[in-house]
């Protein structure tokens, strides 16, 4: 029986960038949807959608009941931000 060589896993450090790669707010968004979490939120939700604007690094956190609510929640946030004339 051959034994696999076990090596220590080393995580490569991610280089942070000090330069904003976008020229206006909401041009580039980073999104992360995760869940279901073990514990329910105060509103009774198990999923979380985190959206970060690359230009300002402003973060929105949306709590969702199910994964299928993601598009609707993002659509509502986009309408809200468009109505505010994107002052972020």
mmCIF file with all atom_site columns, C-alpha atoms in Angstrom:
data_model
loop_
_atom_site.group_PDB
_atom_site.id
_atom_site.type_symbol
_atom_site.label_atom_id
_atom_site.label_alt_id
_atom_site.label_comp_id
_atom_site.label_asym_id
_atom_site.label_entity_id
_atom_site.label_seq_id
_atom_site.pdbx_PDB_ins_code
_atom_site.Cartn_x
_atom_site.Cartn_y
_atom_site.Cartn_z
_atom_site.occupancy
_atom_site.B_iso_or_equiv
_atom_site.pdbx_formal_charge
_atom_site.auth_seq_id
_atom_site.auth_comp_id
_atom_site.auth_asym_id
_atom_site.auth_atom_id
_atom_site.pdbx_PDB_model_num
ATOM 1  C CA . UNK A 1 1  ? 0.000   0.000  0.000   1.00 0.00 ? 1  UNK A CA 1
ATOM 2  C CA . UNK A 1 2  ? 1.408   3.378  -0.995  1.00 0.00 ? 2  UNK A CA 1
ATOM 3  C CA . UNK A 1 3  ? 1.058   6.261  1.386   1.00 0.00 ? 3  UNK A CA 1
ATOM 4  C CA . UNK A 1 4  ? 0.419   9.720  0.064   1.00 0.00 ? 4  UNK A CA 1
ATOM 5  C CA . UNK A 1 5  ? 2.908   12.325 1.137   1.00 0.00 ? 5  UNK A CA 1
ATOM 6  C CA . UNK A 1 6  ? 1.177   14.802 3.425   1.00 0.00 ? 6  UNK A CA 1
ATOM 7  C CA . UNK A 1 7  ? 2.334   18.359 3.211   1.00 0.00 ? 7  UNK A CA 1
ATOM 8  C CA . UNK A 1 8  ? 1.323   21.408 5.131   1.00 0.00 ? 8  UNK A CA 1
ATOM 9  C CA . UNK A 1 9  ? -1.007  23.617 3.161   1.00 0.00 ? 9  UNK A CA 1
ATOM 10 C CA . UNK A 1 10 ? 0.176   27.191 2.989   1.00 0.00 ? 10 UNK A CA 1
ATOM 11 C CA . UNK A 1 11 ? -2.270  29.910 2.092   1.00 0.00 ? 11 UNK A CA 1
ATOM 12 C CA . UNK A 1 12 ? -0.847  32.456 -0.320  1.00 0.00 ? 12 UNK A CA 1
ATOM 13 C CA . UNK A 1 13 ? -1.310  36.009 0.883   1.00 0.00 ? 13 UNK A CA 1
ATOM 14 C CA . UNK A 1 14 ? -3.634  38.051 -1.308  1.00 0.00 ? 14 UNK A CA 1
ATOM 15 C CA . UNK A 1 15 ? -2.129  41.311 -2.455  1.00 0.00 ? 15 UNK A CA 1
ATOM 16 C CA . UNK A 1 16 ? -4.335  44.291 -1.650  1.00 0.00 ? 16 UNK A CA 1
ATOM 17 C CA . UNK A 1 17 ? -4.600  46.993 -4.233  1.00 0.00 ? 17 UNK A CA 1
ATOM 18 C CA . UNK A 1 18 ? -4.539  50.648 -3.320  1.00 0.00 ? 18 UNK A CA 1
ATOM 19 C CA . UNK A 1 19 ? -5.874  51.826 -6.674  1.00 0.00 ? 19 UNK A CA 1
ATOM 20 C CA . UNK A 1 20 ? -9.583  51.950 -7.463  1.00 0.00 ? 20 UNK A CA 1
ATOM 21 C CA . UNK A 1 21 ? -10.144 50.164 -10.773 1.00 0.00 ? 21 UNK A CA 1
ATOM 22 C CA . UNK A 1 22 ? -13.445 51.889 -11.542 1.00 0.00 ? 22 UNK A CA 1
ATOM 23 C CA . UNK A 1 23 ? -14.160 55.495 -12.432 1.00 0.00 ? 23 UNK A CA 1
ATOM 24 C CA . UNK A 1 24 ? -17.708 55.849 -11.069 1.00 0.00 ? 24 UNK A CA 1
ATOM 25 C CA . UNK A 1 25 ? -19.953 54.399 -8.352  1.00 0.00 ? 25 UNK A CA 1
ATOM 26 C CA . UNK A 1 26 ? -21.751 51.093 -9.007  1.00 0.00 ? 26 UNK A CA 1
ATOM 27 C CA . UNK A 1 27 ? -19.697 50.386 -12.131 1.00 0.00 ? 27 UNK A CA 1
ATOM 28 C CA . UNK A 1 28 ? -18.357 47.168 -10.582 1.00 0.00 ? 28 UNK A CA 1
ATOM 29 C CA . UNK A 1 29 ? -20.021 45.226 -7.766  1.00 0.00 ? 29 UNK A CA 1
ATOM 30 C CA . UNK A 1 30 ? -18.678 42.231 -5.869  1.00 0.00 ? 30 UNK A CA 1
ATOM 31 C CA . UNK A 1 31 ? -21.364 39.891 -4.549  1.00 0.00 ? 31 UNK A CA 1
ATOM 32 C CA . UNK A 1 32 ? -21.362 36.952 -2.192  1.00 0.00 ? 32 UNK A CA 1
ATOM 33 C CA . UNK A 1 33 ? -24.415 34.810 -1.433  1.00 0.00 ? 33 UNK A CA 1
ATOM 34 C CA . UNK A 1 34 ? -24.040 32.367 1.416   1.00 0.00 ? 34 UNK A CA 1
ATOM 35 C CA . UNK A 1 35 ? -26.238 30.115 3.484   1.00 0.00 ? 35 UNK A CA 1
ATOM 36 C CA . UNK A 1 36 ? -28.128 28.419 4.793   1.00 0.00 ? 36 UNK A CA 1
ATOM 37 C CA . UNK A 1 37 ? -26.748 29.443 8.150   1.00 0.00 ? 37 UNK A CA 1
ATOM 38 C CA . UNK A 1 38 ? -27.335 27.314 11.212  1.00 0.00 ? 38 UNK A CA 1
ATOM 39 C CA . UNK A 1 39 ? -29.049 30.128 13.024  1.00 0.00 ? 39 UNK A CA 1
ATOM 40 C CA . UNK A 1 40 ? -31.964 32.126 11.727  1.00 0.00 ? 40 UNK A CA 1
ATOM 41 C CA . UNK A 1 41 ? -31.691 35.927 11.570  1.00 0.00 ? 41 UNK A CA 1
ATOM 42 C CA . UNK A 1 42 ? -34.012 38.121 13.608  1.00 0.00 ? 42 UNK A CA 1
ATOM 43 C CA . UNK A 1 43 ? -36.221 38.475 10.524  1.00 0.00 ? 43 UNK A CA 1
ATOM 44 C CA . UNK A 1 44 ? -36.421 34.700 10.055  1.00 0.00 ? 44 UNK A CA 1
ATOM 45 C CA . UNK A 1 45 ? -33.947 34.429 7.174   1.00 0.00 ? 45 UNK A CA 1
ATOM 46 C CA . UNK A 1 46 ? -31.249 31.830 6.564   1.00 0.00 ? 46 UNK A CA 1
ATOM 47 C CA . UNK A 1 47 ? -29.365 33.287 3.556   1.00 0.00 ? 47 UNK A CA 1
ATOM 48 C CA . UNK A 1 48 ? -27.246 36.436 3.276   1.00 0.00 ? 48 UNK A CA 1
ATOM 49 C CA . UNK A 1 49 ? -26.307 38.441 0.190   1.00 0.00 ? 49 UNK A CA 1
ATOM 50 C CA . UNK A 1 50 ? -23.373 40.833 0.608   1.00 0.00 ? 50 UNK A CA 1
ATOM 51 C CA . UNK A 1 51 ? -22.763 43.425 -2.130  1.00 0.00 ? 51 UNK A CA 1
ATOM 52 C CA . UNK A 1 52 ? -19.650 45.629 -2.173  1.00 0.00 ? 52 UNK A CA 1
ATOM 53 C CA . UNK A 1 53 ? -19.171 48.581 -4.536  1.00 0.00 ? 53 UNK A CA 1
ATOM 54 C CA . UNK A 1 54 ? -15.623 48.611 -5.943  1.00 0.00 ? 54 UNK A CA 1
ATOM 55 C CA . UNK A 1 55 ? -15.499 52.406 -6.258  1.00 0.00 ? 55 UNK A CA 1
ATOM 56 C CA . UNK A 1 56 ? -16.440 53.393 -2.694  1.00 0.00 ? 56 UNK A CA 1
ATOM 57 C CA . UNK A 1 57 ? -16.150 50.004 -0.920  1.00 0.00 ? 57 UNK A CA 1
ATOM 58 C CA . UNK A 1 58 ? -19.653 50.693 0.420   1.00 0.00 ? 58 UNK A CA 1
ATOM 59 C CA . UNK A 1 59 ? -21.315 47.461 1.559   1.00 0.00 ? 59 UNK A CA 1
ATOM 60 C CA . UNK A 1 60 ? -24.940 46.367 1.506   1.00 0.00 ? 60 UNK A CA 1
ATOM 61 C CA . UNK A 1 61 ? -26.059 43.282 3.420   1.00 0.00 ? 61 UNK A CA 1
ATOM 62 C CA . UNK A 1 62 ? -29.391 41.713 2.497   1.00 0.00 ? 62 UNK A CA 1
ATOM 63 C CA . UNK A 1 63 ? -30.960 38.863 4.427   1.00 0.00 ? 63 UNK A CA 1
ATOM 64 C CA . UNK A 1 64 ? -32.965 36.401 2.334   1.00 0.00 ? 64 UNK A CA 1
ATOM 65 C CA . UNK A 1 65 ? -35.430 33.662 3.170   1.00 0.00 ? 65 UNK A CA 1
ATOM 66 C CA . UNK A 1 66 ? -34.245 31.485 0.272   1.00 0.00 ? 66 UNK A CA 1
ATOM 67 C CA . UNK A 1 67 ? -31.678 31.518 -2.542  1.00 0.00 ? 67 UNK A CA 1
ATOM 68 C CA . UNK A 1 68 ? -34.409 32.084 -5.084  1.00 0.00 ? 68 UNK A CA 1
ATOM 69 C CA . UNK A 1 69 ? -35.042 35.549 -3.567  1.00 0.00 ? 69 UNK A CA 1
ATOM 70 C CA . UNK A 1 70 ? -31.593 36.768 -4.687  1.00 0.00 ? 70 UNK A CA 1
ATOM 71 C CA . UNK A 1 71 ? -32.539 38.275 -8.048  1.00 0.00 ? 71 UNK A CA 1
ATOM 72 C CA . UNK A 1 72 ? -35.601 40.043 -6.647  1.00 0.00 ? 72 UNK A CA 1
ATOM 73 C CA . UNK A 1 73 ? -33.586 41.487 -3.726  1.00 0.00 ? 73 UNK A CA 1
ATOM 74 C CA . UNK A 1 74 ? -30.827 42.716 -6.060  1.00 0.00 ? 74 UNK A CA 1
ATOM 75 C CA . UNK A 1 75 ? -33.400 44.210 -8.437  1.00 0.00 ? 75 UNK A CA 1
ATOM 76 C CA . UNK A 1 76 ? -35.044 46.115 -5.573  1.00 0.00 ? 76 UNK A CA 1
ATOM 77 C CA . UNK A 1 77 ? -31.666 47.410 -4.340  1.00 0.00 ? 77 UNK A CA 1
ATOM 78 C CA . UNK A 1 78 ? -30.725 48.514 -7.867  1.00 0.00 ? 78 UNK A CA 1
ATOM 79 C CA . UNK A 1 79 ? -34.000 50.469 -8.216  1.00 0.00 ? 79 UNK A CA 1
ATOM 80 C CA . UNK A 1 80 ? -33.468 52.089 -4.818  1.00 0.00 ? 80 UNK A CA 1
ATOM 81 C CA . UNK A 1 81 ? -29.944 53.184 -5.747  1.00 0.00 ? 81 UNK A CA 1
ATOM 82 C CA . UNK A 1 82 ? -31.042 54.481 -9.161  1.00 0.00 ? 82 UNK A CA 1
ATOM 83 C CA . UNK A 1 83 ? -33.743 56.581 -7.501  1.00 0.00 ? 83 UNK A CA 1
ATOM 84 C CA . UNK A 1 84 ? -31.142 58.064 -5.158  1.00 0.00 ? 84 UNK A CA 1
ATOM 85 C CA . UNK A 1 85 ? -29.111 59.107 -8.247  1.00 0.00 ? 85 UNK A CA 1
ATOM 86 C CA . UNK A 1 86 ? -26.197 56.981 -7.047  1.00 0.00 ? 86 UNK A CA 1
ATOM 87 C CA . UNK A 1 87 ? -24.754 59.441 -4.523  1.00 0.00 ? 87 UNK A CA 1
ATOM 88 C CA . UNK A 1 88 ? -22.629 56.682 -2.956  1.00 0.00 ? 88 UNK A CA 1
#
